[in-house]
GROMACS .gro file of C-alpha atoms in nm:
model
  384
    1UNK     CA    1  -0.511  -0.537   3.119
    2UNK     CA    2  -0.684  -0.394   2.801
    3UNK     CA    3  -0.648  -0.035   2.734
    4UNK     CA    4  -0.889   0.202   2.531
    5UNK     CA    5  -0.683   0.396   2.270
    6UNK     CA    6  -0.834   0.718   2.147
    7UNK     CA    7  -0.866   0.694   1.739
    8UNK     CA    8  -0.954   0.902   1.413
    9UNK     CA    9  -0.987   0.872   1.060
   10UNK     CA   10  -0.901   1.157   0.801
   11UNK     CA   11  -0.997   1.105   0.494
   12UNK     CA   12  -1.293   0.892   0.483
   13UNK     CA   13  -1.332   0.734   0.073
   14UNK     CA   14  -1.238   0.399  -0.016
   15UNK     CA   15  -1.004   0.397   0.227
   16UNK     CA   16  -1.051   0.606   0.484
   17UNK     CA   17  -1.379   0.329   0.569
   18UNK     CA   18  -1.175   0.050   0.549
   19UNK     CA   19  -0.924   0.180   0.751
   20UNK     CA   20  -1.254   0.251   1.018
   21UNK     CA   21  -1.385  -0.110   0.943
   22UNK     CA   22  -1.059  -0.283   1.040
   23UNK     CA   23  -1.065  -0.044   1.381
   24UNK     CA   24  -1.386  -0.238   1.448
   25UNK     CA   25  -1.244  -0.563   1.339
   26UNK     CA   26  -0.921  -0.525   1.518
   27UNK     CA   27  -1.072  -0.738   1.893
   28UNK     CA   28  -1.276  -0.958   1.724
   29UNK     CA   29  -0.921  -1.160   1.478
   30UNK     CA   30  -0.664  -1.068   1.803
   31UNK     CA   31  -0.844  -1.123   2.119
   32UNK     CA   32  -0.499  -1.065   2.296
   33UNK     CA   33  -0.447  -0.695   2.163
   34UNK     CA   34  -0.366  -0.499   2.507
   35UNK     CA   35  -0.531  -0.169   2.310
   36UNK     CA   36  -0.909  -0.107   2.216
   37UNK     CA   37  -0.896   0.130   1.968
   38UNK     CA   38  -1.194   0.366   2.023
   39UNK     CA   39  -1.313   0.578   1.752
   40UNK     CA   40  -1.320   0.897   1.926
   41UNK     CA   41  -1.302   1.117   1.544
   42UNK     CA   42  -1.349   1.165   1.171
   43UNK     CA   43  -1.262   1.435   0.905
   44UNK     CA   44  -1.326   1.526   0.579
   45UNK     CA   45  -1.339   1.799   0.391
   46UNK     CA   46  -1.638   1.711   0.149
   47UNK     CA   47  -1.968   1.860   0.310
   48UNK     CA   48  -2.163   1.570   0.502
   49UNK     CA   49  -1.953   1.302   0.475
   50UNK     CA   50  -1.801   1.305   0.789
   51UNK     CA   51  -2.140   1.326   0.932
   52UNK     CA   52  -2.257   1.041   0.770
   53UNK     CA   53  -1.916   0.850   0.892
   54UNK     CA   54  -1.968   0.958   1.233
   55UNK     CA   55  -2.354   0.794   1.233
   56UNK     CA   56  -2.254   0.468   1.042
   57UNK     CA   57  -1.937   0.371   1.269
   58UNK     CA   58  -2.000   0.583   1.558
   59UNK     CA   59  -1.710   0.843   1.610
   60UNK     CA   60  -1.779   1.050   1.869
   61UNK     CA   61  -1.710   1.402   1.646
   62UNK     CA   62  -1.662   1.432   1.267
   63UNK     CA   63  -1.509   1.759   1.135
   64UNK     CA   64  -1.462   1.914   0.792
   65UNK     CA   65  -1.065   2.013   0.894
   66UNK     CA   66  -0.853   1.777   1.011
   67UNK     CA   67  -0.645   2.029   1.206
   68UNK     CA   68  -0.911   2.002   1.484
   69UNK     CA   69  -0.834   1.611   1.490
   70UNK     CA   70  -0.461   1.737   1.524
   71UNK     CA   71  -0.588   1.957   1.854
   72UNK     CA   72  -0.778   1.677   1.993
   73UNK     CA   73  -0.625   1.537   2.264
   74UNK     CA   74  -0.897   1.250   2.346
   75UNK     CA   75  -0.709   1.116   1.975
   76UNK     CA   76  -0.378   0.964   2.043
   77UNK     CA   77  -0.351   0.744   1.684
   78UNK     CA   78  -0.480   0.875   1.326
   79UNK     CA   79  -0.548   0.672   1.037
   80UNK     CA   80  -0.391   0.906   0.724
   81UNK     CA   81  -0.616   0.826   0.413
   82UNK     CA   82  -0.636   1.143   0.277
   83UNK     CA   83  -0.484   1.203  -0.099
   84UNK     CA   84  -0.107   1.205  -0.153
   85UNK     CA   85  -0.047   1.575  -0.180
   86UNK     CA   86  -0.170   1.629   0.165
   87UNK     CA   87   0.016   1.323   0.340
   88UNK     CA   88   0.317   1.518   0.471
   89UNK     CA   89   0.138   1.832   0.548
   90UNK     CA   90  -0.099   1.570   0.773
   91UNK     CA   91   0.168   1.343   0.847
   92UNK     CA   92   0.432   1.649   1.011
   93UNK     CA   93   0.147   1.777   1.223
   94UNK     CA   94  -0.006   1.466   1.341
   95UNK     CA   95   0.306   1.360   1.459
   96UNK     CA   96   0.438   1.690   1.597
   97UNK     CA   97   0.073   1.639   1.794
   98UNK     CA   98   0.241   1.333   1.998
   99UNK     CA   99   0.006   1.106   1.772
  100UNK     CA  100   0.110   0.787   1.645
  101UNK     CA  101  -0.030   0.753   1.275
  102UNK     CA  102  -0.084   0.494   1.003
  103UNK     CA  103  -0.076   0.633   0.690
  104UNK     CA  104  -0.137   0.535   0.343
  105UNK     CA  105   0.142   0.482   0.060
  106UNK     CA  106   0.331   0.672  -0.082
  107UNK     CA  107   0.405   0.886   0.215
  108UNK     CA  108   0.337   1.246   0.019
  109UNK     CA  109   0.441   1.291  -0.336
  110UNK     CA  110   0.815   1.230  -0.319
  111UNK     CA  111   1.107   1.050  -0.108
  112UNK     CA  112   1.170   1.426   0.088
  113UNK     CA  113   0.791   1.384   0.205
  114UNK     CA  114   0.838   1.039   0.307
  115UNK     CA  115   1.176   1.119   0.423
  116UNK     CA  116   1.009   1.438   0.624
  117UNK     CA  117   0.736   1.249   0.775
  118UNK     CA  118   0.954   0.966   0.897
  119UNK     CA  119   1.220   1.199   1.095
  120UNK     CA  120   0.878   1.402   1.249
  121UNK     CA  121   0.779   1.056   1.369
  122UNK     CA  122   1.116   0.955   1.527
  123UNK     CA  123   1.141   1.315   1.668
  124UNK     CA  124   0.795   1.277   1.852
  125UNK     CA  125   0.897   0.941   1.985
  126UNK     CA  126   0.540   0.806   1.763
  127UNK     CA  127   0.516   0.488   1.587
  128UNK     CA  128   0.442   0.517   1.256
  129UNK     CA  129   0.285   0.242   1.006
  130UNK     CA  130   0.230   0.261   0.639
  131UNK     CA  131  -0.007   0.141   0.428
  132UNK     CA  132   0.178  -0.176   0.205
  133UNK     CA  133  -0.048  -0.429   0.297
  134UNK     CA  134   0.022  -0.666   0.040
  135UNK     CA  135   0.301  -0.793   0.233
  136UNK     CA  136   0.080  -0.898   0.432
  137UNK     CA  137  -0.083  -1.205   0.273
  138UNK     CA  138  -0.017  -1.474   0.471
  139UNK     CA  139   0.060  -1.683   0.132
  140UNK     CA  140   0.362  -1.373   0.085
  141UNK     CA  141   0.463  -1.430   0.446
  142UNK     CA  142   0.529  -1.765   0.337
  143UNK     CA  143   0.695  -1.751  -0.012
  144UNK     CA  144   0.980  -1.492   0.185
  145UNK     CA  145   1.038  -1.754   0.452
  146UNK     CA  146   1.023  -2.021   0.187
  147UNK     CA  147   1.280  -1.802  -0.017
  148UNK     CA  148   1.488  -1.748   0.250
  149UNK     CA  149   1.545  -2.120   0.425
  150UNK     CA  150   1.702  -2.148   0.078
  151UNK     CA  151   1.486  -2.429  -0.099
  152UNK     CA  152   1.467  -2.298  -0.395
  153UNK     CA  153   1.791  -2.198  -0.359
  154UNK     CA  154   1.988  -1.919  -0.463
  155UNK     CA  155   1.729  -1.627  -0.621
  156UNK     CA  156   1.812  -1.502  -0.981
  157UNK     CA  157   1.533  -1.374  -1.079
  158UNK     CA  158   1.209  -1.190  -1.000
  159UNK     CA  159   0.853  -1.049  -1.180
  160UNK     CA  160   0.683  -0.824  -0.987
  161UNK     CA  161   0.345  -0.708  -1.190
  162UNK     CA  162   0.033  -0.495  -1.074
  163UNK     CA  163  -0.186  -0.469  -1.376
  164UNK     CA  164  -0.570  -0.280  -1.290
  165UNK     CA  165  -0.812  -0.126  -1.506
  166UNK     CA  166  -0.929   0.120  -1.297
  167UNK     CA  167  -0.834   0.476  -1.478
  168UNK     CA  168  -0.849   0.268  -1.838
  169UNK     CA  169  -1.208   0.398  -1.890
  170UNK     CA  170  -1.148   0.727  -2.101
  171UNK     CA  171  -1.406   0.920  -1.934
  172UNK     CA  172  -1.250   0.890  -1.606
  173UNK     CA  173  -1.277   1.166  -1.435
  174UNK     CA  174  -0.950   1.450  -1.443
  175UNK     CA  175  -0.911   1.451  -1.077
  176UNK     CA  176  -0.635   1.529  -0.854
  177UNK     CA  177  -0.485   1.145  -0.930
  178UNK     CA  178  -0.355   1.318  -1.247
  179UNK     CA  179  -0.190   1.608  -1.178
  180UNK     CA  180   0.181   1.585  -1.110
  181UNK     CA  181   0.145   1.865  -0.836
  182UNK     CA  182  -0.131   1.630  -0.635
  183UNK     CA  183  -0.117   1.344  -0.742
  184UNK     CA  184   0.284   1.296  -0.764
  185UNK     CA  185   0.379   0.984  -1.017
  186UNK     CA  186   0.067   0.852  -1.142
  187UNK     CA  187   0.088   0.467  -1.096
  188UNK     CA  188   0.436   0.466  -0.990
  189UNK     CA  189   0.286   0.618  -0.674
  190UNK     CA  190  -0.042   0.426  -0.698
  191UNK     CA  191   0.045   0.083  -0.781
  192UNK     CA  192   0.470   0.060  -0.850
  193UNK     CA  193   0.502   0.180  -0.451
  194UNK     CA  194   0.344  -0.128  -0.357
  195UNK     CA  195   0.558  -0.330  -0.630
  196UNK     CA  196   0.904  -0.237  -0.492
  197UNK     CA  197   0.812  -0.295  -0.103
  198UNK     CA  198   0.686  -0.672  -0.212
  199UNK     CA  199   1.052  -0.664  -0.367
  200UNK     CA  200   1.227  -0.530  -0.075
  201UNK     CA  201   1.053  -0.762   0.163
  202UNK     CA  202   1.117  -1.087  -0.026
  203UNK     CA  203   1.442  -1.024  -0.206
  204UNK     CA  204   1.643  -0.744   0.005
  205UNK     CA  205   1.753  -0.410  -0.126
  206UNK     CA  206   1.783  -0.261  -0.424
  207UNK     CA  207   2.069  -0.147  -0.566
  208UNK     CA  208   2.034   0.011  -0.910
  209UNK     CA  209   1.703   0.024  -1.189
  210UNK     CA  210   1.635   0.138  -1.476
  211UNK     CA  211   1.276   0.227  -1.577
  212UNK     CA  212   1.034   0.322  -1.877
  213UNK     CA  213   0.761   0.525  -1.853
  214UNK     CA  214   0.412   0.637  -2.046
  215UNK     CA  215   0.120   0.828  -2.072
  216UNK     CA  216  -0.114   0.640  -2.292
  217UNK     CA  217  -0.458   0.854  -2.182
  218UNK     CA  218  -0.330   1.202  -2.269
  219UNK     CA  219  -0.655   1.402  -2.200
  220UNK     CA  220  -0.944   1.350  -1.928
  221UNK     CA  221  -1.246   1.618  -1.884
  222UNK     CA  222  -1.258   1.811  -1.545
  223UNK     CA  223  -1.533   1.662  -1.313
  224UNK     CA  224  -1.779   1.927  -1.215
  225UNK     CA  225  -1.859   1.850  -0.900
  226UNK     CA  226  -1.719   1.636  -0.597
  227UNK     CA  227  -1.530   1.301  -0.695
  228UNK     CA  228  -1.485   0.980  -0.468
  229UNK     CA  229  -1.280   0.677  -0.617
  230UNK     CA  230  -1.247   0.696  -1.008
  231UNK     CA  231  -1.533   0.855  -1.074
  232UNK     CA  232  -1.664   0.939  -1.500
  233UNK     CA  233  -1.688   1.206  -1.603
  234UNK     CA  234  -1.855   1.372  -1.952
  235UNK     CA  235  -1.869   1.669  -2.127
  236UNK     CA  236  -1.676   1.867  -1.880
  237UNK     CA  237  -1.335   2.051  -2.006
  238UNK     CA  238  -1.087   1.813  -2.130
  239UNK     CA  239  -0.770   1.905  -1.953
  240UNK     CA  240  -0.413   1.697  -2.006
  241UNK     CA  241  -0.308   1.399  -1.761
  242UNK     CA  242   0.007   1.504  -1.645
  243UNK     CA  243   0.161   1.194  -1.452
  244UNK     CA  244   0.197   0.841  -1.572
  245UNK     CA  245  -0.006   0.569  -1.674
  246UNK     CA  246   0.252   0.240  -1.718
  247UNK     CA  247   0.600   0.217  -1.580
  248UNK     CA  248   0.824  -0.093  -1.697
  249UNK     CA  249   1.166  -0.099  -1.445
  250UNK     CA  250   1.448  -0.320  -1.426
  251UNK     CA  251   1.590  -0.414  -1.098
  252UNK     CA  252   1.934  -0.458  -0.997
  253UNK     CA  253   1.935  -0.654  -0.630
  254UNK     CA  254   2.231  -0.629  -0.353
  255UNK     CA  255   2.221  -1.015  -0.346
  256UNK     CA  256   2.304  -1.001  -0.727
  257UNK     CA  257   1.932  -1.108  -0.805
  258UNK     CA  258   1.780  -0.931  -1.123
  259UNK     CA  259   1.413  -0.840  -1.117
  260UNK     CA  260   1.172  -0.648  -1.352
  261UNK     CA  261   0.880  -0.475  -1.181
  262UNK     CA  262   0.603  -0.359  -1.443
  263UNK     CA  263   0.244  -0.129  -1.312
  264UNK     CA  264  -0.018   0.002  -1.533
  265UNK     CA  265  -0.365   0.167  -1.422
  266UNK     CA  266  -0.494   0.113  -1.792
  267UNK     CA  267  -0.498  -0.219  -1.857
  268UNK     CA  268  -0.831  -0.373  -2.024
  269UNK     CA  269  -0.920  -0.651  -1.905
  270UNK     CA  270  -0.737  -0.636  -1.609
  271UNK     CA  271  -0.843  -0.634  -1.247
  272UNK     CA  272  -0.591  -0.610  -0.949
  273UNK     CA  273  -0.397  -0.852  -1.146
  274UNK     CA  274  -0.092  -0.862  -0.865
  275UNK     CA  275   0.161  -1.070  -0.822
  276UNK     CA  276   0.507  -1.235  -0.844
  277UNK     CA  277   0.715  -1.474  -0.961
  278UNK     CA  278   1.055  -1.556  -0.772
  279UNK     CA  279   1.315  -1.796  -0.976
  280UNK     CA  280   1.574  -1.991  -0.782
  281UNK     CA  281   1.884  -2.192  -0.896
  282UNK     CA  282   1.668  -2.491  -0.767
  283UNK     CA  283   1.314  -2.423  -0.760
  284UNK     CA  284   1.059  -2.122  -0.761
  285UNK     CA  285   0.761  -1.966  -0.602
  286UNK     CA  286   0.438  -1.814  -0.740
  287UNK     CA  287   0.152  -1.582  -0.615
  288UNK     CA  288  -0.137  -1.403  -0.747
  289UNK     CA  289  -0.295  -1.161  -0.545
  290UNK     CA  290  -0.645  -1.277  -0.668
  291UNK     CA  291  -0.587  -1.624  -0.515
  292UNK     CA  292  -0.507  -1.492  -0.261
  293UNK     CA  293  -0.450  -1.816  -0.037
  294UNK     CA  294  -0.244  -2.029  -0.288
  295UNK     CA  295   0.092  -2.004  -0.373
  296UNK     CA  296   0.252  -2.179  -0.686
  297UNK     CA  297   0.558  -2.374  -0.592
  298UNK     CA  298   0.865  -2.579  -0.754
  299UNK     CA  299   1.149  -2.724  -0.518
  300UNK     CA  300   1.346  -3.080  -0.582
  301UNK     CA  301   1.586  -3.178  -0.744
  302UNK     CA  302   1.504  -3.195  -1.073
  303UNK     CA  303   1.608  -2.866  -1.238
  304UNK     CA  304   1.445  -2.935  -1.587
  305UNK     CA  305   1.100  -3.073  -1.613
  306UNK     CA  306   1.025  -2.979  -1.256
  307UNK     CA  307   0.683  -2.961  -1.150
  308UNK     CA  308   0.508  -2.680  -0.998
  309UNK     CA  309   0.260  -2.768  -0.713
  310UNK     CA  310  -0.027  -2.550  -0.561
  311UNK     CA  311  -0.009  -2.518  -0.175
  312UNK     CA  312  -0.262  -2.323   0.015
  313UNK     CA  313  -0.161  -2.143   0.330
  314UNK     CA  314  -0.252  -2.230   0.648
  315UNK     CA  315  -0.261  -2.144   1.039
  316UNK     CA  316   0.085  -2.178   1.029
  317UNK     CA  317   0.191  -1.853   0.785
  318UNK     CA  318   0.172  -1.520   0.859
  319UNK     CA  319  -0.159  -1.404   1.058
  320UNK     CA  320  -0.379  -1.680   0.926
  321UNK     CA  321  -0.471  -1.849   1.196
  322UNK     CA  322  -0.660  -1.461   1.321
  323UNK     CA  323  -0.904  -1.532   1.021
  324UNK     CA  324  -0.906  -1.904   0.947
  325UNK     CA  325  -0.900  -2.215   1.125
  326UNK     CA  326  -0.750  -2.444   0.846
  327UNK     CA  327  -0.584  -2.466   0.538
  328UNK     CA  328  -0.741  -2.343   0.168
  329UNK     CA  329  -1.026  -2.083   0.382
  330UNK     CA  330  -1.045  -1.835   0.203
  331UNK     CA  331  -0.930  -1.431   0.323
  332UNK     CA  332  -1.007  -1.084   0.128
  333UNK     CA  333  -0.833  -0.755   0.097
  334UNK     CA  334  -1.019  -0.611   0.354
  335UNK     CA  335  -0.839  -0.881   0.622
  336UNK     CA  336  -0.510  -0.772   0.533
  337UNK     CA  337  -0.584  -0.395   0.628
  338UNK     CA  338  -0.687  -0.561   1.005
  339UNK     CA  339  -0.349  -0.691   0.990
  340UNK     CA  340  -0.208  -0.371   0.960
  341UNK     CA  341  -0.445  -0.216   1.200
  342UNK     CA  342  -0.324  -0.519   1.424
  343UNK     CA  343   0.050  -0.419   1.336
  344UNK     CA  344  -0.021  -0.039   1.421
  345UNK     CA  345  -0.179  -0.096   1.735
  346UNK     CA  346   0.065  -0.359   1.833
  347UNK     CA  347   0.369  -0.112   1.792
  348UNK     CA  348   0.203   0.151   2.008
  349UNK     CA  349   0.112  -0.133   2.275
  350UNK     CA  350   0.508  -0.217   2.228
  351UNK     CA  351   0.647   0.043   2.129
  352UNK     CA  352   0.804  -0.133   1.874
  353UNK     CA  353   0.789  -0.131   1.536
  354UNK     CA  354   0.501  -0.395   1.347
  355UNK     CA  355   0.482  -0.441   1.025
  356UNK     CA  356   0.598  -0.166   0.691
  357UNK     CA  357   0.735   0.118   0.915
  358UNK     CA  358   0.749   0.486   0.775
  359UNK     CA  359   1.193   0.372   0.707
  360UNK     CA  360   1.040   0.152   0.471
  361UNK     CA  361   0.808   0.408   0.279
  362UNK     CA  362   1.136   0.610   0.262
  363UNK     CA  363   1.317   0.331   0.062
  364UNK     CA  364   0.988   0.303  -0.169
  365UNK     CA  365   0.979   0.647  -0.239
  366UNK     CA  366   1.331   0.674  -0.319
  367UNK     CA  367   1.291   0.376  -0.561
  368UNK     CA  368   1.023   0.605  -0.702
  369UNK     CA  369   1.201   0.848  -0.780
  370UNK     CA  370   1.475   0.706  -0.905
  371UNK     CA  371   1.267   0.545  -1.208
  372UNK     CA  372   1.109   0.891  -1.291
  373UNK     CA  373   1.488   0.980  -1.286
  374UNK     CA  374   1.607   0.739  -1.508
  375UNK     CA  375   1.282   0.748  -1.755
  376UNK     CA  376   1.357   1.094  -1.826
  377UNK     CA  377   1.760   1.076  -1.857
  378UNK     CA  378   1.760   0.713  -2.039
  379UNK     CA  379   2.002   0.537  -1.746
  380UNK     CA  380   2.048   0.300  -1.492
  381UNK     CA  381   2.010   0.472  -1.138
  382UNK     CA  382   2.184   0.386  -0.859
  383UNK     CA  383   2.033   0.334  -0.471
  384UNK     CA  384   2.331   0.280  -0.299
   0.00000   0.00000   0.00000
């Protein structure tokens, strides 16, 4: 028996309409779903553009405060896509509302947020999912089952890089990304969050890093009216960036691996330029975020002079078969954001967790920290 679940979206950029988007996509990829999400409301505090969500998707009420989503029973999950600084203040009360929420990374600006909106969830008895949805590339889902049936054998090594462009221009707008008090680490929030959970889930815990950071954009001029995304702005009053631009970390791994995770958000002439590379005492495995489908892989015997092959996922890894019907069919980002929507819904149709779980957005966040601890002291910090 299928079951209409009560919805809403705060927040509603970027995110906050793919978040909506995957909602409506949710039936269509897993027919089998026991819940119907129903998009019941929207919030936002820029003027009009919840309205305009509410006539382009249909919710049935859009508000400028998102405490009224909070006070609306008819809403029993809530998509969180609202900026960092206001994730645990939206986070604590959703979930002291007896809503189950999905919420973007990082989880507020610091592990206590994540930390405070995890323990709210398990108080409420909620299920909570967060937004890491790299891990959920089918071709990832593969490379961690390929890395642990052991055929490339024992993991030494990792490289774990998210390279973008997309505060490189410098008449990018100061917005709240920048500031330390909103927008919490700079790309170690925005890109390095996502960076660590791919390590986690492939590789296992961390145990110890070390980390580098910098600023390379000092100064940005103050938009002058309402932003969305990275918007330009010119002329305004040039104010200081006060979080970072590039991180560089080493990576100490329980299983004795070694890894190096590396994010910048000003990189020319690069575009969502994720990926990994896993090393094994036998082989090794390869993915790039922007072939999506393919992963690069060595395994044999061989040692030196091995060759690497390209294999392209299939019905067989992950959630492919939802999208595709056979192997090298291509998928997009917005697919892997139905996945989670898939997870989320799943876990309240369970209740059982699906998928990166708030526990996880803890470790991430703690990971965070850590390097912003150890760029400013100079050491190795531990995470044991």
């Amino acid at each position: 028996m299928v079951r209409t679940l009560g919805v809403a979206v705060v927040g509603f950029g970027w995110m906050g309409r793919v978040h909506t988007q995957a909602y409506a996509r949710v039936p269509h990829h897993f027919p089998g779903l026991s819940l119907r999400p129903e998009l019941v409301a929207v919030a936002d505090e820029v003027p009009g553009r919840a309205e305009e969500a509410a006539v382009q998707y249909g919710f049935a009420a859009a508000h400028r405060d998102w405490r009224e989503v909070a006070a609306d029973p008819r809403v029993r999950a809530v998509s969180i896509a609202a900026p960092n600084f206001l994730h645990r203040e939206i986070g604590l009360a959703m979930a002291e509302a007896g809503k189950h929420i999905w919420i973007e990374k990082p989880v507020g600006l610091t592990a206590e947020d994540a930390r405070a909106v995890s323990d709210a969830v398990t108080k409420a008895g909620v299920q909570g999912t967060v937004g890491f949805n790299y891990r959920g590339a089918p071709a990832v889902a593969a490379a961690r089952e390929l890395i642990a049936s052991g055929e490339i054998g024992t993991v030494t090594h990792v490289r774990i890089r998210l390279f973008s462009d997309y505060a490189a221009h410098p008449e990018g707008a100061l917005t709240w990304r920048y500031e330390r008090e909103r927008g919490g680490s700079g790309v170690l929030g925005d890109l390095a969050s996502h960076g660590v959970d791919l390590a986690r889930f492939l590789l296992g815990e961390i145990e110890a890093l070390t980390a580098d950071t910098a600023i390379f954009l000092p100064r940005r001029a103050r938009p002058t009216g309402a932003t969305a995304g990275h918007t330009r702005a010119t002329g305004g009053e040039l104010g200081p960036v006060e979080n970072e631009d590039y991180v560089n970390c080493l990576l100490r791994f329980a299983s004795g691996a070694r890894g190096v995770l590396e994010a910048c958000r000003v990189s020319v002439g690069e575009q969502n330029n994720y990926g990994f590379e896993v090393h094994g005492t036998k082989g090794a495995v390869f993915w790039d975020f922007r072939r999506m489908g393919e992963l690069g892989v060595s395994r044999g015997t061989s040692y030196q002079d091995q060759p690497v092959s390209t294999v392209y996922v299939g019905p067989g890894d992950g959630e492919y078969a939802a999208f595709q019907p056979g192997s090298a069919n291509s998928m997009g980002y917005d697919d892997l954001k139905v996945i989670e929507a898939h997870h989320f819904l799943r876990s309240i149709a369970e209740n059982t967790p699906y998928g990166a779980t708030l526990a996880d957005a803890v470790h991430s966040a703690a990971a965070l920290d850590a390097m912003s601890r150890s760029a400013e002291q100079g050491t190795w910090v531990s995470l044991a």
